[in-house]
Short mmCIF file of N, CA and C in Angstrom, two decimals:
data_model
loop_
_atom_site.label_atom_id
_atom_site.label_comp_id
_atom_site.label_asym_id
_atom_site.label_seq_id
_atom_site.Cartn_x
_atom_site.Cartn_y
_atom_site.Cartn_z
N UNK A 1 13.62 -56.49 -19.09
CA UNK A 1 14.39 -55.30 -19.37
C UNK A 1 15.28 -55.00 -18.17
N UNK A 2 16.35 -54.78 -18.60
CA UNK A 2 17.66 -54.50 -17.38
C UNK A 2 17.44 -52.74 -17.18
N UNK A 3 18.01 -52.86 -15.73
CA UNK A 3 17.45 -51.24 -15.32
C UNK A 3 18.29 -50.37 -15.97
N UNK A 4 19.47 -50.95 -16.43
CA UNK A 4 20.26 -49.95 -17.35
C UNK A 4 19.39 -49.43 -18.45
N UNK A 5 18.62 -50.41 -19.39
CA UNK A 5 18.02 -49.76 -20.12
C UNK A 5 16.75 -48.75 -19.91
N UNK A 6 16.44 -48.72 -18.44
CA UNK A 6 15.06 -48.04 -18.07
C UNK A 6 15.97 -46.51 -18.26
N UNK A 7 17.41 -46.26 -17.64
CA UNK A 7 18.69 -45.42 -17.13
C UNK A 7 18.28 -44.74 -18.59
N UNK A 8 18.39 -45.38 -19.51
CA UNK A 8 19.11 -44.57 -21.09
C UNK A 8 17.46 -44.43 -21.60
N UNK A 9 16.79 -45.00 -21.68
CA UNK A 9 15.46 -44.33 -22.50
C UNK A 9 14.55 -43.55 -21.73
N UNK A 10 15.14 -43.25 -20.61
CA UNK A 10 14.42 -42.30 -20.17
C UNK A 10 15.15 -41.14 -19.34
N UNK A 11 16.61 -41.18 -19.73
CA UNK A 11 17.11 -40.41 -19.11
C UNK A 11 17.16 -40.24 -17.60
N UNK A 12 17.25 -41.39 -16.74
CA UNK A 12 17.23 -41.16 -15.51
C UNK A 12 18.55 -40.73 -14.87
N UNK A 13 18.35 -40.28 -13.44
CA UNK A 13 19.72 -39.58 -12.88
C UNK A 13 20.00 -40.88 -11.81
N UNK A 14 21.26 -41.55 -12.10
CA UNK A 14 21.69 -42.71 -10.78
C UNK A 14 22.19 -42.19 -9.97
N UNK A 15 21.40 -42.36 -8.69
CA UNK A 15 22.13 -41.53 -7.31
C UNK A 15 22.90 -42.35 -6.83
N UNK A 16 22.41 -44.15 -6.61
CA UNK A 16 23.39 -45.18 -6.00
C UNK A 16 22.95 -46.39 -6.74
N UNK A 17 23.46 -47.49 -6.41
CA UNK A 17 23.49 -48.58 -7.31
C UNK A 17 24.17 -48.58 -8.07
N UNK A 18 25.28 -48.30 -8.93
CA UNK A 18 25.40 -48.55 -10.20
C UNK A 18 25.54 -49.93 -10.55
N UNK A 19 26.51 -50.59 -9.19
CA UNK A 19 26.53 -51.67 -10.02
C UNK A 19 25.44 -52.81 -9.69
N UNK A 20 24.53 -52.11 -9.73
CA UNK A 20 22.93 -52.71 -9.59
C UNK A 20 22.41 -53.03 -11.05
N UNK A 21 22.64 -52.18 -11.68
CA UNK A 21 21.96 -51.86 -12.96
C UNK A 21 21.75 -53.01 -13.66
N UNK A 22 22.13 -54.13 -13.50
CA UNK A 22 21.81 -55.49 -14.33
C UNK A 22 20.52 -56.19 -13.96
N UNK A 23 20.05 -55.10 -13.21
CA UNK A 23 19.44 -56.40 -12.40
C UNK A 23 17.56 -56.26 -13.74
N UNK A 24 17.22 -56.85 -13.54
CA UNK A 24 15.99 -57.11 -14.25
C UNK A 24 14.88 -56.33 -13.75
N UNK A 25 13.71 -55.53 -14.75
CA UNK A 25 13.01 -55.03 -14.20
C UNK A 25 11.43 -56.10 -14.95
N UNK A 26 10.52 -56.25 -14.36
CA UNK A 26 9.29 -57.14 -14.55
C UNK A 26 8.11 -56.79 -14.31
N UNK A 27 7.86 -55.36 -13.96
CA UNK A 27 7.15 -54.28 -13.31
C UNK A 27 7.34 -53.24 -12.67
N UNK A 28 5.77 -53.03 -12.50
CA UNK A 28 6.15 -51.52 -11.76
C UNK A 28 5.18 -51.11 -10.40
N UNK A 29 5.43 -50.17 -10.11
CA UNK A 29 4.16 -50.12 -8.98
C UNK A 29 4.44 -48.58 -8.48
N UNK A 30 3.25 -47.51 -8.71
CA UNK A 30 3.45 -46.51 -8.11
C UNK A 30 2.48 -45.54 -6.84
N UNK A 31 3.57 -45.22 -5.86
CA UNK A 31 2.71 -45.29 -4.55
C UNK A 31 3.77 -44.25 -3.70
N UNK A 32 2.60 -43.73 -3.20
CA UNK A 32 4.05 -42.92 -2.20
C UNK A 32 3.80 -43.02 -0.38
N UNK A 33 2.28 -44.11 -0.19
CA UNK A 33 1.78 -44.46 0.70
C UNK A 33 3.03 -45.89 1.11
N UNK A 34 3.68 -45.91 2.23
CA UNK A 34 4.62 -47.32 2.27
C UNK A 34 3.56 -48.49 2.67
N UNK A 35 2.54 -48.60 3.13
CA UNK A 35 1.92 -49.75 3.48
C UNK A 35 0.91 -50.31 2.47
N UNK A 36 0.50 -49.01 1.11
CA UNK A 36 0.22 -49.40 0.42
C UNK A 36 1.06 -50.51 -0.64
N UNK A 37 2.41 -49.96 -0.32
CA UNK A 37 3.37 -50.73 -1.44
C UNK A 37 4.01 -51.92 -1.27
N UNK A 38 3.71 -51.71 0.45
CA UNK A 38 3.90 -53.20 0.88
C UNK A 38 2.68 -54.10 0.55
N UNK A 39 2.53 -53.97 0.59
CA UNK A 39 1.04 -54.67 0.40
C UNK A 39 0.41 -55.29 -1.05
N UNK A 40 0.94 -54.14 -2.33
CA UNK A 40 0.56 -54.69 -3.41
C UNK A 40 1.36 -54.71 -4.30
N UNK A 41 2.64 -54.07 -3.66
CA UNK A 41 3.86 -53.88 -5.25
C UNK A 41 4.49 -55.33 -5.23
N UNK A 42 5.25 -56.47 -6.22
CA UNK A 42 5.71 -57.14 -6.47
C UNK A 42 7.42 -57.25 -6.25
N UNK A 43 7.96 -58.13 -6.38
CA UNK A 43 9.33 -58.18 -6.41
C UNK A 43 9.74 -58.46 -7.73
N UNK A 44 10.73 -57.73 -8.33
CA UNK A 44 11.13 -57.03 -9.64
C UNK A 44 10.85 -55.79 -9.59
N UNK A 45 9.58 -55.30 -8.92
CA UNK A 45 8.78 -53.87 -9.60
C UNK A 45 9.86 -52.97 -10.22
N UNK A 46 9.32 -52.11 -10.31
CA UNK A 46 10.13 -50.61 -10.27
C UNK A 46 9.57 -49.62 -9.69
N UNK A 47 9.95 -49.12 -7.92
CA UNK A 47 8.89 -48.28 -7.64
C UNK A 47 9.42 -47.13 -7.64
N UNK A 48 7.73 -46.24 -8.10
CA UNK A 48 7.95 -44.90 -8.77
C UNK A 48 7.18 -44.24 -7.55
N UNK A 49 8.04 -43.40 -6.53
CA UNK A 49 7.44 -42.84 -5.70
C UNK A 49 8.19 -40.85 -5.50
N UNK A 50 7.24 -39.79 -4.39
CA UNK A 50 7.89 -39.08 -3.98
C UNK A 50 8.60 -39.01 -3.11
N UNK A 51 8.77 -39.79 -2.32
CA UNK A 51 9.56 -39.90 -1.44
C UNK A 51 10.72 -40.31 -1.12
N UNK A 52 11.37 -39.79 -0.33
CA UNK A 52 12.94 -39.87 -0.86
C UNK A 52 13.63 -40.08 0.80
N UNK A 53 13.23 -40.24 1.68
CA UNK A 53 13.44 -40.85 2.78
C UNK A 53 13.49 -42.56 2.99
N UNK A 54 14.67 -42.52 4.36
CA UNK A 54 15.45 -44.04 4.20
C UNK A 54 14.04 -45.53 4.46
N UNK A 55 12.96 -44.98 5.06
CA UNK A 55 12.64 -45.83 4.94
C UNK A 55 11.93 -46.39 3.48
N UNK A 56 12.20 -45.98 2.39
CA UNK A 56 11.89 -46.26 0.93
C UNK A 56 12.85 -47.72 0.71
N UNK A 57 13.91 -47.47 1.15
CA UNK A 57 15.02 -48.52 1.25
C UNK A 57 14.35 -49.81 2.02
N UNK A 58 14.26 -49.78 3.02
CA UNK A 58 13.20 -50.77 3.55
C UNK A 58 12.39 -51.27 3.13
N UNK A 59 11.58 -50.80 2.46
CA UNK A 59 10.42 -51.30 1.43
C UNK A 59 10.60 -52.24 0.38
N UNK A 60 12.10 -51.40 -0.28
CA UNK A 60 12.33 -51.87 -1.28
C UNK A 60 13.69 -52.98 -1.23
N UNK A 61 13.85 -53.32 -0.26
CA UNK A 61 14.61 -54.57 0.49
C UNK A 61 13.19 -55.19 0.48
N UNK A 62 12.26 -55.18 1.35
CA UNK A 62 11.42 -55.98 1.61
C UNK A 62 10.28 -56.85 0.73
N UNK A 63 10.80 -55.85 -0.60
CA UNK A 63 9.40 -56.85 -1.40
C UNK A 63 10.26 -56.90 -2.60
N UNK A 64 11.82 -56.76 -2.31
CA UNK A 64 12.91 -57.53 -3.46
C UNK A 64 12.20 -56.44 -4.53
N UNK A 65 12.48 -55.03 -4.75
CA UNK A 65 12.07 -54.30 -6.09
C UNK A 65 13.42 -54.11 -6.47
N UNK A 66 13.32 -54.01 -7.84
CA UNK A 66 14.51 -53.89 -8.66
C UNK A 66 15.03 -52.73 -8.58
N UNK A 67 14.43 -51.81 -8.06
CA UNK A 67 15.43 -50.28 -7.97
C UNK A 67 13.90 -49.00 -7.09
N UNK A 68 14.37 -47.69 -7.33
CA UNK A 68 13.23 -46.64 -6.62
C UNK A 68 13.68 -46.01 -7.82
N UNK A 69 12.30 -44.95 -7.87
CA UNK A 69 12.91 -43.96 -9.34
C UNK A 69 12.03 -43.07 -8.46
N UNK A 70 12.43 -41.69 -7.99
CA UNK A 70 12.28 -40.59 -7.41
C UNK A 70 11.47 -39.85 -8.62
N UNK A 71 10.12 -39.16 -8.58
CA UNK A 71 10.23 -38.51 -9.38
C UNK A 71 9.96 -36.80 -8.84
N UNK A 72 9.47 -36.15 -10.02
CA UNK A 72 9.62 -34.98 -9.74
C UNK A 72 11.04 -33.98 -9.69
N UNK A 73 12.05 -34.74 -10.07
CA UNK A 73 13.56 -33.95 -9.22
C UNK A 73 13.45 -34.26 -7.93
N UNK A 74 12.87 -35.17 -7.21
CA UNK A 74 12.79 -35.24 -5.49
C UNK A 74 14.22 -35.71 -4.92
N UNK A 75 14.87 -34.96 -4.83
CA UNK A 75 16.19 -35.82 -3.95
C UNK A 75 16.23 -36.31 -3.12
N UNK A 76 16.96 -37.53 -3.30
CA UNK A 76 17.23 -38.29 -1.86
C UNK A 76 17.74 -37.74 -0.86
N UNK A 77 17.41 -38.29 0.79
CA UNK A 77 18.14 -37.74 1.33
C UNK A 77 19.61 -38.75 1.64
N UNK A 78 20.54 -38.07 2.44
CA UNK A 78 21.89 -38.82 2.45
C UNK A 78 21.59 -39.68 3.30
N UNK A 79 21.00 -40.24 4.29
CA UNK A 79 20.59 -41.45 4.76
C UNK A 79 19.68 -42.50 4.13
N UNK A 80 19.53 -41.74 3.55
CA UNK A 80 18.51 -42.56 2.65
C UNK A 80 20.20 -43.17 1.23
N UNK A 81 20.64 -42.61 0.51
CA UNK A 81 21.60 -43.02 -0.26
C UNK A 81 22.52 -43.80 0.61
N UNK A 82 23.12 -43.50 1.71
CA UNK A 82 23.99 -44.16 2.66
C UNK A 82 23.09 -45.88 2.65
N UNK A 83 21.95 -45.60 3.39
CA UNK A 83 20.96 -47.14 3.49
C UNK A 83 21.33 -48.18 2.21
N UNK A 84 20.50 -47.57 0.86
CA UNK A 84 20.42 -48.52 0.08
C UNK A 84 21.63 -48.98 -1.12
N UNK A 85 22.81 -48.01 -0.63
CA UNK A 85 23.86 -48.29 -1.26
C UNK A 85 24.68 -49.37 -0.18
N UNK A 86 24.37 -49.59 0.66
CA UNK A 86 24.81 -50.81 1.72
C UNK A 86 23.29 -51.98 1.63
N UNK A 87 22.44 -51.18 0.99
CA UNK A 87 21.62 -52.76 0.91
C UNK A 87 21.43 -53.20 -0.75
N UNK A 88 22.23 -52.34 -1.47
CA UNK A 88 22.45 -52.75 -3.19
C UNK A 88 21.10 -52.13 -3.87
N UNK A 89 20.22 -51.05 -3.06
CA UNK A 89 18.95 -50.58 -4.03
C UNK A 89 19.40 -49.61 -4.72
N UNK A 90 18.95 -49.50 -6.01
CA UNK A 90 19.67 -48.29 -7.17
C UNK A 90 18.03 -47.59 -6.54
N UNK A 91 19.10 -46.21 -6.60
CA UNK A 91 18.18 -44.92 -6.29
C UNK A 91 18.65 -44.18 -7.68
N UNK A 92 17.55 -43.62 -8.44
CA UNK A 92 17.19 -43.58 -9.68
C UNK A 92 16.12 -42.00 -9.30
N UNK A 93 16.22 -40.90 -10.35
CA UNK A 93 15.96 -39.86 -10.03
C UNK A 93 15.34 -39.31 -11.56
N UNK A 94 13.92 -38.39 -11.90
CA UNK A 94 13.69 -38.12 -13.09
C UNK A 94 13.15 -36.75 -12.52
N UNK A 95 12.90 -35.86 -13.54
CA UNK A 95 12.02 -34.54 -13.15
C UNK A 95 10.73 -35.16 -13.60
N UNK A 96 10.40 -36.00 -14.26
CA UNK A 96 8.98 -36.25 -14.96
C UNK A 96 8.06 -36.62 -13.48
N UNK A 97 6.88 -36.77 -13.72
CA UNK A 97 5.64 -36.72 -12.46
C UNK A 97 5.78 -38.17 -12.63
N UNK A 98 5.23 -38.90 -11.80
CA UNK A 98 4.43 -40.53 -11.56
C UNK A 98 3.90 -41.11 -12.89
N UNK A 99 2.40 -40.10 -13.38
CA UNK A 99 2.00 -40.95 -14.04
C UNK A 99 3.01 -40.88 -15.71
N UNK A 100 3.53 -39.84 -15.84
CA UNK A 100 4.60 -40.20 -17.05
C UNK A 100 5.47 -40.99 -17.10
N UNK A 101 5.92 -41.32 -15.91
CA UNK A 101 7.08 -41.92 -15.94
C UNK A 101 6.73 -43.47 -15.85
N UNK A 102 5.79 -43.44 -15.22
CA UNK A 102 4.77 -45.01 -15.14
C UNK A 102 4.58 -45.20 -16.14
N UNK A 103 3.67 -44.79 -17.43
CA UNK A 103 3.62 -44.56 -18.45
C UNK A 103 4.31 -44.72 -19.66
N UNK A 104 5.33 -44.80 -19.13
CA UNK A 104 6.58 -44.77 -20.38
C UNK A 104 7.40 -46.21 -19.85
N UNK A 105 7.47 -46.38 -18.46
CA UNK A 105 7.76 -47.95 -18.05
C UNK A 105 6.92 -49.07 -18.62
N UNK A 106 5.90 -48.79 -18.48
CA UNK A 106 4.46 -49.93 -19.18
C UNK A 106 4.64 -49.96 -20.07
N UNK A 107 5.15 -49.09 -21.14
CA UNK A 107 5.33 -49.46 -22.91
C UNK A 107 6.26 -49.89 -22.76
N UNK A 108 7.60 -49.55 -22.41
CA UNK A 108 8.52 -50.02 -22.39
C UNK A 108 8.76 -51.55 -22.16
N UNK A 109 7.91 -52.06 -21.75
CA UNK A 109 7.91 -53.41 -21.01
C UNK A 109 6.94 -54.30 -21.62
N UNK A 110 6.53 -53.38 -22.53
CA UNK A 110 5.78 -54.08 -23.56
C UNK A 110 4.32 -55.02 -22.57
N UNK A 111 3.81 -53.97 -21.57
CA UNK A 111 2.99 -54.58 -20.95
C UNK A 111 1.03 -54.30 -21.82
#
């Protein structure tokens, strides 16, 4: 599933990336601990965290995830959008909590 389609069935808000959006999603992983996510999230994921600081960008350079999806309404901050729009990560924004939005990725993915 392309992250565009994660964008439209769930109504997400694109803060950066757009022209990211092709990229393939193959999972997910949700964590708002960074050493936890280093540690067990995959490359493809889709990570669903609160945190909205630049080192999220780092993370998600580092274990190749297909995008961040902020939840809660958590806004990014502008260093944080500045970072991963120079390292190509779509920052992706929902009001829904973690486990809904996790939740609705896993069906979606037909996992």
């Amino acid at each position: 599933m392309k992250i565009s389609a994660l964008v439209e069935a769930l109504g997400l808000t694109v803060h950066c990336g757009n022209d990211q959006l092709d990229r393939e999603v193959t999972g997910g992983y949700v964590g708002d601990l960074l050493s936890d996510v280093i540690a067990n999230s995959r490359g493809g994921d889709v990570w669903i965290t609160r945190q909205g600081h630049q080192n999220i960008v780092a993370v998600a350079v580092l274990k190749e995830h297909a995008c961040v999806i902020l939840t809660l309404g958590q806004e990014p901050e502008k260093d944080t959008l500045d970072k991963a729009s120079k390292e190509g990560i779509p920052i992706l924004v929902t009001n829904q909590n973690g486990f809904v939005t996790a939740g609705k990725i896993y069906h979606l993915l037909g996992k």
